[in-house]
Short mmCIF file of C-alpha atoms in Angstrom, two decimals:
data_model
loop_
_atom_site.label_atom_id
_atom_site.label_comp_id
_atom_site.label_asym_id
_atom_site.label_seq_id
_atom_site.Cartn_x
_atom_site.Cartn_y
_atom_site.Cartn_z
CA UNK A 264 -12.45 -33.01 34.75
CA UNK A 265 -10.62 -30.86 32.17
CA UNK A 266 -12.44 -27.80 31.36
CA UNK A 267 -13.22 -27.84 27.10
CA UNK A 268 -13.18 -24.70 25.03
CA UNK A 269 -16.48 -22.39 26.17
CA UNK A 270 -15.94 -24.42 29.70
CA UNK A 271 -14.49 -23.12 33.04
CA UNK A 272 -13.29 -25.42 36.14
CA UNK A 273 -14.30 -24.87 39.63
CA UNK A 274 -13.24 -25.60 42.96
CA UNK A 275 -16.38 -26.45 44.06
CA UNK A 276 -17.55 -24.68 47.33
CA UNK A 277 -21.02 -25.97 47.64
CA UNK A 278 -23.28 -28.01 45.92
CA UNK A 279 -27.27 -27.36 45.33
CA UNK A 280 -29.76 -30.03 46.19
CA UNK A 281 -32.71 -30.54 43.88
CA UNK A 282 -35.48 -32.46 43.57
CA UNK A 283 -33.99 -33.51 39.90
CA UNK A 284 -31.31 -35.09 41.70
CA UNK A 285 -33.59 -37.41 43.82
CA UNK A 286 -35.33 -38.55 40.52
CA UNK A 287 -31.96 -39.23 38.57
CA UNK A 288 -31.14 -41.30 41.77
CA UNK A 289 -34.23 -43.08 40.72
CA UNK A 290 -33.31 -43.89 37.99
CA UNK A 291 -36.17 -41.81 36.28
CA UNK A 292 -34.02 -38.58 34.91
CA UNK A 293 -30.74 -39.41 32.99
CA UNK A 294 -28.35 -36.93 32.11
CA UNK A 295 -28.53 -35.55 28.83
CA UNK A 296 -26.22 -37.22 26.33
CA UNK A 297 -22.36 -36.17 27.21
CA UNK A 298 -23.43 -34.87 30.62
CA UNK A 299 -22.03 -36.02 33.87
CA UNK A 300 -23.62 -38.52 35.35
CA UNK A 301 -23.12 -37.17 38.85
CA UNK A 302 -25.78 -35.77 40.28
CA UNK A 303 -25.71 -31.52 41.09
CA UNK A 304 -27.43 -28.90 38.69
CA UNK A 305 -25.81 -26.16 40.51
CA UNK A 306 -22.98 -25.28 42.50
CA UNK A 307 -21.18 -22.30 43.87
CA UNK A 308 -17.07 -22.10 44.27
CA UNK A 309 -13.90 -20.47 42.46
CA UNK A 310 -12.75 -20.71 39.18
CA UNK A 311 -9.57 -23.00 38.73
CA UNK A 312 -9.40 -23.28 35.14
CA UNK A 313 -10.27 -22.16 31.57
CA UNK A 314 -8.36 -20.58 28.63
CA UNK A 315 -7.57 -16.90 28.69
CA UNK A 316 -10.22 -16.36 25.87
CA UNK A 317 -12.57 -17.82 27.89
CA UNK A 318 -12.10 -16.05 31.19
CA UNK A 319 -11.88 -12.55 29.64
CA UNK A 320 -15.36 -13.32 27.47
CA UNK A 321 -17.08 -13.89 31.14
CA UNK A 322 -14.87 -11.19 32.78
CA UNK A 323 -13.68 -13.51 35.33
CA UNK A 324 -9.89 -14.44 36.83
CA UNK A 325 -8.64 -17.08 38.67
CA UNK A 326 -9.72 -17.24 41.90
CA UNK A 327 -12.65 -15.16 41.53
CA UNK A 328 -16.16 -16.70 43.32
CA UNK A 329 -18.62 -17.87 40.82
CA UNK A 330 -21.91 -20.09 40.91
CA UNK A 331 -23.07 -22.09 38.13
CA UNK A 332 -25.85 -23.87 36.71
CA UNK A 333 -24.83 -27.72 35.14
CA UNK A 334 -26.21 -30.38 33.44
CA UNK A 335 -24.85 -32.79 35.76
CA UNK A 336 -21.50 -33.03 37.93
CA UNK A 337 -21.94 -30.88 40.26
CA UNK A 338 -21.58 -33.19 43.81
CA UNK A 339 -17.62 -32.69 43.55
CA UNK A 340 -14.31 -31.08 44.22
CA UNK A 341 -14.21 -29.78 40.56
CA UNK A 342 -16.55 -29.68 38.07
CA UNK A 343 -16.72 -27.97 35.00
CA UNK A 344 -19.53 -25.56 33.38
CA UNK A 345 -20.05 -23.86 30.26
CA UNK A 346 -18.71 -20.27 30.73
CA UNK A 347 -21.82 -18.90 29.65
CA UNK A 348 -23.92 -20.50 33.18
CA UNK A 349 -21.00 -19.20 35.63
CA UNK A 350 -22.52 -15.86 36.89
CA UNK A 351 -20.26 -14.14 39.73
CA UNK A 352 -21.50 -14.63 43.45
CA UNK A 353 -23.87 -11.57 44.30
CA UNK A 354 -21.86 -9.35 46.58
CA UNK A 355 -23.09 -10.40 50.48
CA UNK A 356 -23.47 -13.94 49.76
CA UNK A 357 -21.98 -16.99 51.31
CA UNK A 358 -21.34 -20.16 48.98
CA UNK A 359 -24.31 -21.67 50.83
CA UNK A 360 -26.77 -19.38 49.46
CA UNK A 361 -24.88 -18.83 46.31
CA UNK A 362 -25.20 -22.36 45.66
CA UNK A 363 -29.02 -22.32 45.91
CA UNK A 364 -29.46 -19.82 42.99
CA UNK A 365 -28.72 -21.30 39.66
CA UNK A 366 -31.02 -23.85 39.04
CA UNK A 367 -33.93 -21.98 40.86
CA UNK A 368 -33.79 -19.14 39.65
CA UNK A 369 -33.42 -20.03 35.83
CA UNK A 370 -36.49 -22.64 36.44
CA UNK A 371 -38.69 -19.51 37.94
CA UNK A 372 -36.87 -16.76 35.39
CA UNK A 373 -37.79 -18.95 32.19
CA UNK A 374 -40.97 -20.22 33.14
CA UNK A 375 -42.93 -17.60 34.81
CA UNK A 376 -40.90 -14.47 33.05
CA UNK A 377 -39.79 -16.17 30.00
CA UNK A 378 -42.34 -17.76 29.16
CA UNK A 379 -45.38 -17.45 30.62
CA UNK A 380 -44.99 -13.40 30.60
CA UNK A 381 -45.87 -12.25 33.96
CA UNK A 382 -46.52 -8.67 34.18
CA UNK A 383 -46.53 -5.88 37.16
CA UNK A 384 -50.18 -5.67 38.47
CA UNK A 385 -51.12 -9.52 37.56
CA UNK A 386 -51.89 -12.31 39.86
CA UNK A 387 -49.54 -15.26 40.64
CA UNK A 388 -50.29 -18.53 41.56
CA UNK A 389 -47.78 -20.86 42.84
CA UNK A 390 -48.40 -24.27 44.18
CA UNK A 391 -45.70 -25.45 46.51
CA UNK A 392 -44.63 -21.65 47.58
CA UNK A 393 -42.61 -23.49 50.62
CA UNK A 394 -40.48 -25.32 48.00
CA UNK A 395 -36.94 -24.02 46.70
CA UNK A 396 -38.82 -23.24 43.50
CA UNK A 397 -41.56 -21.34 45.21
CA UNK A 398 -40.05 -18.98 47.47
CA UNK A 399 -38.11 -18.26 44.52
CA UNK A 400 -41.27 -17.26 42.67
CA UNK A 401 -42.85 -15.41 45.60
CA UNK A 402 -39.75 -13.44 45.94
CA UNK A 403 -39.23 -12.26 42.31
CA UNK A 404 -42.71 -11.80 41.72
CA UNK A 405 -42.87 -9.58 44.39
CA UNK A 406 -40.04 -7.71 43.41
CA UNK A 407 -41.11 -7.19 40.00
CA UNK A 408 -44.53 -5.73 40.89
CA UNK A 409 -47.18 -8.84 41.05
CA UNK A 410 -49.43 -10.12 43.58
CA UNK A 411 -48.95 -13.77 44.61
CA UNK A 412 -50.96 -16.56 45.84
CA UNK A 413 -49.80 -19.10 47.10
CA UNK A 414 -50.71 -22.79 48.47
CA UNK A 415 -48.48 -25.29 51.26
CA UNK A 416 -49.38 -28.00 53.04
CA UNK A 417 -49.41 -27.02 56.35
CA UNK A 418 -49.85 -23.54 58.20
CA UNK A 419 -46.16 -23.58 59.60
CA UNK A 420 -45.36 -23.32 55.48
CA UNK A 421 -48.35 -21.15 54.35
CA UNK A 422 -47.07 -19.07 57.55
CA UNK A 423 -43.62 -18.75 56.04
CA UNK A 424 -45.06 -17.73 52.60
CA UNK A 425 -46.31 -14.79 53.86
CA UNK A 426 -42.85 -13.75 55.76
CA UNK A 427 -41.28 -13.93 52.37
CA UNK A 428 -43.78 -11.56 50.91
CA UNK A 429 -46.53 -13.69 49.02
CA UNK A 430 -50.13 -11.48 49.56
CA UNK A 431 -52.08 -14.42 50.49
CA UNK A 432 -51.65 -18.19 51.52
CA UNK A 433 -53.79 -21.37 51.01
CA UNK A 434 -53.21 -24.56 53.16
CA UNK A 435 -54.40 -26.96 50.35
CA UNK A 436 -55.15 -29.98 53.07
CA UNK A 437 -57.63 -27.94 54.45
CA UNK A 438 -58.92 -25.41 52.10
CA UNK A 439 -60.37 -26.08 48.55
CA UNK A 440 -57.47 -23.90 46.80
CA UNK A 441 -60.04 -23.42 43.66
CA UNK A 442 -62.94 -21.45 45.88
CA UNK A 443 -60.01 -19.79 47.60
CA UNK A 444 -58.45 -18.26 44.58
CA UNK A 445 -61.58 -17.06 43.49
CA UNK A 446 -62.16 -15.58 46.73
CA UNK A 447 -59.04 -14.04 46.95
CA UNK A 448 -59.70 -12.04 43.50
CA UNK A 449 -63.15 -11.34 43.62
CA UNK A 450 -63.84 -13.92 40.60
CA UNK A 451 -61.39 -12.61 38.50
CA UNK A 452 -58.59 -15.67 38.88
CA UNK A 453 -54.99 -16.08 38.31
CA UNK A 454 -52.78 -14.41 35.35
CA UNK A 455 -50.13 -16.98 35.70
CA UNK A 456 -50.22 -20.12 37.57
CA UNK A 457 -46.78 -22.15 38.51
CA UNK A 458 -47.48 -26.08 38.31
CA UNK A 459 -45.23 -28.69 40.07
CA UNK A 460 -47.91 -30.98 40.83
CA UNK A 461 -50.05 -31.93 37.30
CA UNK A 462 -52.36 -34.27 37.37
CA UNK A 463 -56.05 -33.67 38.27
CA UNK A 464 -54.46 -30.16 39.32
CA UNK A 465 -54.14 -28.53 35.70
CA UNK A 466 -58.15 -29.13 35.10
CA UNK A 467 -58.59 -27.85 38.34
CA UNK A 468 -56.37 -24.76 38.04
CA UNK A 469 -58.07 -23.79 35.07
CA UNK A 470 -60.92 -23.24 36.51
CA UNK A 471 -59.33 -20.52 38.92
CA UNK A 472 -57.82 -18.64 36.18
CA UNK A 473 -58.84 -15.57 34.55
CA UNK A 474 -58.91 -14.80 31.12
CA UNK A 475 -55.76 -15.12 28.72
CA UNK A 476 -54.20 -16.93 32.07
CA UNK A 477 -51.23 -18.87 31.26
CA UNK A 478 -50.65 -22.17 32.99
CA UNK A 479 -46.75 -22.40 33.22
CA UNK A 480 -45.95 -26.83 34.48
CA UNK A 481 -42.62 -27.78 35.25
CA UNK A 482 -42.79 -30.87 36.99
CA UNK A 483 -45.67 -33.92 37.32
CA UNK A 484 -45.28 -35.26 41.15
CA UNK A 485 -49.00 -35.63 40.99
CA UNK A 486 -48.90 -37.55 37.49
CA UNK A 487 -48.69 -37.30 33.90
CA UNK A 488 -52.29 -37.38 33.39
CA UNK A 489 -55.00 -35.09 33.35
CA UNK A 490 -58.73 -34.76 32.66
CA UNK A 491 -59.55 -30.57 31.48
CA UNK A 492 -62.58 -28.79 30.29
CA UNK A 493 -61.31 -27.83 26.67
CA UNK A 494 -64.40 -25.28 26.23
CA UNK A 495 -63.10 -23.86 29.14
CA UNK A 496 -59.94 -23.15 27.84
CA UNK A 497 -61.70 -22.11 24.48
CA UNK A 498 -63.48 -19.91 25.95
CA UNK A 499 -61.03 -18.35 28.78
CA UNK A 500 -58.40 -18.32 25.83
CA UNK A 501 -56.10 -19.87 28.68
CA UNK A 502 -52.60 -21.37 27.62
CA UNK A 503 -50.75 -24.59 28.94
CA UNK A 504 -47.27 -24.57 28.90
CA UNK A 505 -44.70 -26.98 29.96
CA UNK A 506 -41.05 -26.77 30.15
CA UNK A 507 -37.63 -28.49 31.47
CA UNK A 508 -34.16 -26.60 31.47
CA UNK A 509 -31.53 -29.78 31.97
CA UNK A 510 -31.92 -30.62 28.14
CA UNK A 511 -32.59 -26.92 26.43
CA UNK A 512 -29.46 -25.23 24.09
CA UNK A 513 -26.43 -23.68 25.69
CA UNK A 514 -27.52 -20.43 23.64
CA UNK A 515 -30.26 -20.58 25.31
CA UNK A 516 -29.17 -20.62 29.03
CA UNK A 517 -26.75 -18.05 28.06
CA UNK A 518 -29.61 -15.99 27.00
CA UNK A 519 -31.45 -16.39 30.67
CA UNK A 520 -28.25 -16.43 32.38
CA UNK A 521 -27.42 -12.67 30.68
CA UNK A 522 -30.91 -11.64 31.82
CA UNK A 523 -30.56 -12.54 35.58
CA UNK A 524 -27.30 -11.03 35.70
CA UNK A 525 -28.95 -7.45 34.36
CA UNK A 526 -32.34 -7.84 36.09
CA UNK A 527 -32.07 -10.38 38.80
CA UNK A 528 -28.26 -9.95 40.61
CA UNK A 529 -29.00 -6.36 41.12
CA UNK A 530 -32.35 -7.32 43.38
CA UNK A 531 -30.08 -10.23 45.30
CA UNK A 532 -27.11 -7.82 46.02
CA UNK A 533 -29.50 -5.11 47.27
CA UNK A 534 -30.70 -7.64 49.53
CA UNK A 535 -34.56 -7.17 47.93
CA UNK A 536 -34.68 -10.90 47.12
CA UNK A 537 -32.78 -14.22 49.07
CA UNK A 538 -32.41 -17.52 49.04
CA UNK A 539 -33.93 -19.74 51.59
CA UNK A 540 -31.83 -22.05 53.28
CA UNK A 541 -33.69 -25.07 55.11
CA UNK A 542 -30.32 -27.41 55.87
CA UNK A 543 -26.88 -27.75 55.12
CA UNK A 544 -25.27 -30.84 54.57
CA UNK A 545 -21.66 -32.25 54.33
CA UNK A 546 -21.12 -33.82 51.02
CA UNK A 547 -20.84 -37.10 52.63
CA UNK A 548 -24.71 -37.00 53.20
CA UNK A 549 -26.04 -36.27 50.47
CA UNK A 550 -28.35 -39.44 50.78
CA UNK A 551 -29.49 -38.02 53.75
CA UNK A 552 -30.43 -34.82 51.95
CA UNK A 553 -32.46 -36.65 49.04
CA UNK A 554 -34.28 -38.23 51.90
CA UNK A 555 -34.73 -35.29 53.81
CA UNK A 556 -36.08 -33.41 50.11
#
């Protein structure tokens, strides 16, 4: 591809795998209009390409190693991104884990930072903390001063929550996560909950959230449809947001991508916060990786 004006080329390194791509394979999440329609939302490699203007408005050269979050394009030699999403590797990271930080870490920045406003001292949930989204959450979380709950579906992966940092675990196969959370904070509940699942789970997570919680969804592998107690929220003064990134302004992403880079790089290059590599695949497999995910 030919990098456009506000767009860099790169020499792609690695690729990201995300659950997004298994879904566009699908056939159930298209591209945005003018997108690629390659799968890959993020990828880590070398700049090959842009105009001068460009490179010296990121402060980047040829050559130099970048990662970059995409709305499509990124299983390739060379894909191009808008300047704005290529953030320089954190020093004392490999491609590999490079690669695994774009389209995490602006899912967890926006929606439990962003926009559901989680503050030092208040209470986390995240449902799926052994996913790429959730040990993201548990680790940033952490490092900006929360407590975090988490649940898994196994105790190998509650097991591994807790080695990344989050307070307390909950195996939801065999524990009611509801009762648990409201064990875990002596009634109080959850400031900010982290939803991948929807379904019966948002009436159910609103009952194990305290007051002016914020319920932040991003995904619906549970469904699209849900049953709550309105008085509840009423009364609770709860919010439900949702969100999705692929479709949302450049100006926008340019606005999360400035933030990571001044709050966020500094925690990964002090080696405070990582990301979690579960398998590495050559490009050739990525089928094998969707079925693996």
């Amino acid at each position: 591809p030919q990098p456009q004006p506000g767009e860099l080329l790169i020499a792609v390194r690695a690729s990201g795998v995300n659950r997004p791509d298994v879904l566009q394979r699908k056939g159930h999440y298209p591209p945005p209009p003018g997108a690629s329609d390659l799968p890959g939302l993020e990828v880590a490699g070398t700049v090959a390409g842009g105009s001068e203007a460009d490179l010296a408005a990121a402060g980047l050269r040829i050559g130099d190693r970048v990662c970059a979050l995409l709305a499509g394009g990124g299983y390739a030699e060379r894909c191009t991104a808008p300047v704005a999403q290529c953030l320089p590797v954190p020093a004392g990271l490999s491609d590999i884990e490079a690669a695994c930080l774009p389209e995490t870490y602006f899912t967890v920045w926006q929606n439990v930072f962003h926009i559901a406003r989680l503050q030092p001292g208040e209470t986390l949930l995240v449902q799926g903390g052994a996913s790429g989204i959730g040990t993201t959450a548990i680790q940033l979380a952490k490092a900006r001063g929360a407590s975090v709950i988490v649940t898994a579906g196994s105790d190998d992966k509650t097991a591994a929550c807790l080695r990344l940092g989050a307070d307390h675990a909950i195996n939801y196969r065999t524990q009611d996560f509801v009762a648990e959370v409201q064990r875990i904070t002596e009634g109080r509940g959850a400031d900010v909950v982290l939803d991948m699942v929807g379904g019966d789970y948002i009436g159910r997570e609103l009952e194990c959230m305290a007051s002016d919680g914020r319920l932040a969804l991003i995904a619906v592998q549970g469904g699209t449809k849900s049953s709550i107690d309105a008085g509840l929220v009423l009364r609770k003064r709860l919010a439900i947001v949702g969100s999705t990134l692929r479709p949302r302004s450049l100006d926008y992403k340019a606005r999360l991508a400035r933030e990571l880079r001044e709050q966020i790089w500094p925690l990964l290059e002090a080696g405070h916060v990582r990301p979690v590599v579960h398998q590495v695949f050559d490009a050739a497999q990525a089928a094998a990786a969707h079925a693996l995910m």
